[in-house]
Amino acid sequence: LQKELAQATGLSNGFVSKVVSRLAEASLVERRTEDGRAHPRSPGLLLDAWAQVYRFDQHDVGRFHAVGRTGPAVLEGLAAKLANQDGLEWAATGLAAAWHWTGFADFRLTTIFVSKPVFDAETLDLRPVERGENVWIVVPKDDGVFYRTERVAGVNCANPVQVYLDLLAHPERAKEAAADLRSHKLAWAS
């Protein structure tokens, strides 16, 4: 399994082995010698441990304003424009992705991970602002945020685990959305 993890994540076999060893030392995973696989002892405990060390503020967050009557309208407009950006990987996260994954509550703030800085905000009809933003364009500190993104109702969404972690650092009704997402999409972690 460690070899499969290394291939899926693009990390070296040695690095994956060290991570699995540290997780085993912390009693977060157990190794099964008969098949050589490592399994979480408690997926919920593993997710909670990850949430304790995850730092959304380590990403580079650009604050913008986009014209739109609702959060979903802003997200749909951005999704259409981002789809036309050559070589750009992107995924909604936070409240926008939670809304797509579970239908939890309307939202005002649209948060989108992008694989490279957006140099021409005007192309996306975004206006940089210092406050009053309704869009966060986020260049992540690593590409792991794009692992297993999925298209949901026409929008690229980060994996529910990533969305959950991000919601814990977001405003509005993000904490409630995180609990809702966990109960609906991450039931194995409850």
XYZ file of C-alpha atoms in Angstrom:
190
model
C 0.000 0.000 0.000
C 2.837 2.413 0.733
C 4.024 1.994 -2.844
C 0.480 2.788 -4.065
C 0.357 5.855 -1.787
C 3.670 7.075 -3.174
C 2.457 6.651 -6.758
C -0.901 8.325 -6.069
C 0.619 11.309 -4.274
C 3.817 11.716 -6.282
C 5.871 11.451 -3.080
C 8.920 9.217 -2.754
C 8.599 5.724 -1.261
C 10.998 6.751 1.510
C 8.984 9.823 2.454
C 5.717 7.858 2.534
C 7.401 5.206 4.676
C 8.562 7.867 7.165
C 5.073 9.404 7.336
C 3.427 6.022 7.893
C 6.011 5.196 10.584
C 5.336 8.467 12.408
C 1.578 7.915 12.185
C 2.070 4.414 13.585
C 4.211 5.798 16.446
C 1.385 8.222 17.241
C -1.078 5.287 17.206
C -3.003 6.877 14.351
C -2.410 3.962 11.964
C -1.666 0.311 12.448
C 0.347 -1.923 10.192
C -0.980 -5.292 9.204
C 1.904 -7.648 8.555
C -0.092 -10.228 6.588
C -0.700 -7.846 3.679
C 1.784 -5.067 4.434
C -0.909 -2.427 4.522
C -1.339 0.405 6.997
C -4.856 1.259 8.137
C -6.160 4.099 10.284
C -7.000 2.939 13.803
C -9.751 5.530 13.863
C -10.382 7.585 10.710
C -12.089 10.264 12.790
C -9.138 10.555 15.135
C -6.751 10.733 12.159
C -8.855 13.503 10.576
C -8.981 15.418 13.879
C -5.195 15.130 14.244
C -4.747 16.440 10.709
C -7.129 19.307 11.420
C -5.055 20.308 14.457
C -1.901 20.815 12.391
C -3.398 22.064 9.104
C -2.888 25.788 8.528
C -4.999 27.441 5.834
C -3.143 30.710 6.460
C 0.053 29.176 5.021
C -1.474 29.427 1.556
C -1.203 32.649 -0.469
C -4.694 34.184 -0.368
C -5.700 36.941 -2.802
C -8.785 38.927 -1.819
C -11.112 40.086 -4.578
C -14.597 41.322 -5.290
C -16.700 39.923 -8.124
C -20.095 41.160 -9.228
C -22.851 38.647 -8.642
C -26.217 38.477 -6.919
C -25.341 35.355 -4.933
C -22.339 33.258 -3.975
C -23.401 30.463 -6.338
C -23.723 32.973 -9.204
C -20.213 34.299 -8.528
C -18.858 30.745 -8.370
C -20.541 29.707 -11.628
C -19.176 32.785 -13.403
C -15.663 32.137 -12.117
C -15.872 28.433 -12.985
C -16.720 29.273 -16.595
C -13.796 31.723 -16.843
C -11.304 29.449 -15.066
C -12.183 26.581 -17.400
C -10.793 28.706 -20.269
C -7.420 29.339 -18.593
C -4.782 27.186 -20.308
C -2.711 25.026 -17.981
C -4.536 26.145 -14.852
C -5.694 23.570 -12.350
C -8.363 24.861 -10.001
C -10.868 23.664 -7.422
C -13.478 25.314 -5.238
C -13.128 24.790 -1.503
C -14.647 26.197 1.673
C -18.306 27.168 1.704
C -18.628 27.129 -2.088
C -17.480 23.506 -2.306
C -19.509 22.490 0.766
C -22.574 23.916 -0.947
C -21.868 21.788 -4.003
C -21.078 18.651 -2.006
C -24.028 18.763 0.421
C -26.261 21.716 -0.438
C -25.445 23.240 2.945
C -26.607 26.861 3.154
C -26.106 29.662 0.699
C -22.760 31.430 0.927
C -21.224 34.794 0.124
C -17.501 33.948 0.080
C -16.255 31.899 -2.868
C -12.857 30.299 -2.287
C -10.918 28.746 -5.149
C -7.528 27.044 -5.195
C -5.492 27.748 -8.348
C -2.303 25.974 -9.402
C -0.528 29.204 -10.310
C -0.992 32.881 -9.502
C -3.706 34.668 -11.448
C -1.798 37.578 -12.929
C -4.679 39.198 -14.785
C -7.574 39.438 -12.359
C -9.493 41.544 -14.894
C -9.760 38.507 -17.189
C -11.743 36.853 -14.409
C -13.730 40.062 -13.741
C -12.162 40.332 -10.284
C -11.266 43.565 -8.536
C -8.553 43.381 -5.828
C -9.793 44.699 -2.478
C -8.412 44.982 1.044
C -11.758 44.293 2.714
C -15.309 43.447 1.705
C -14.119 40.615 -0.547
C -16.445 37.914 -1.800
C -13.740 35.858 -3.554
C -10.548 34.315 -2.251
C -8.176 33.087 -4.955
C -5.715 30.802 -3.179
C -2.352 29.613 -4.446
C -1.692 26.605 -2.205
C 1.634 25.913 -0.534
C 1.563 22.465 -2.192
C -0.432 20.691 -4.887
C -1.926 18.188 -2.441
C -5.085 20.301 -2.313
C -5.860 19.095 -5.850
C -5.719 15.399 -4.897
C -8.921 13.679 -6.011
C -10.796 16.823 -6.983
C -14.141 16.077 -8.520
C -16.533 17.880 -10.834
C -19.797 18.464 -8.961
C -22.662 20.196 -10.785
C -20.242 21.735 -13.300
C -17.717 22.978 -10.729
C -14.331 21.471 -9.866
C -14.469 20.851 -6.116
C -11.675 19.889 -3.768
C -11.991 16.514 -2.093
C -14.397 16.595 0.890
C -11.481 15.969 3.289
C -9.673 19.068 1.963
C -12.884 21.107 2.052
C -13.489 20.044 5.657
C -10.004 21.144 6.704
C -10.383 24.487 4.911
C -13.805 25.178 6.423
C -12.310 25.082 9.909
C -10.466 28.333 9.071
C -13.225 30.110 7.140
C -15.791 32.745 8.195
C -19.566 32.856 7.878
C -21.246 29.537 8.696
C -18.125 27.521 7.932
C -18.001 25.619 11.234
C -21.594 24.461 10.726
C -20.813 23.563 7.116
C -17.791 21.534 8.284
C -19.968 19.540 10.695
C -22.577 18.979 7.963
C -19.946 17.889 5.426
C -18.378 15.538 7.961
C -21.702 13.863 8.719
C -22.724 13.521 5.057
C -19.503 12.955 3.113
C -17.052 11.840 5.775
C -19.283 9.532 7.825
C -16.362 7.125 8.218
C -14.697 9.882 10.281
C -17.480 10.348 12.805
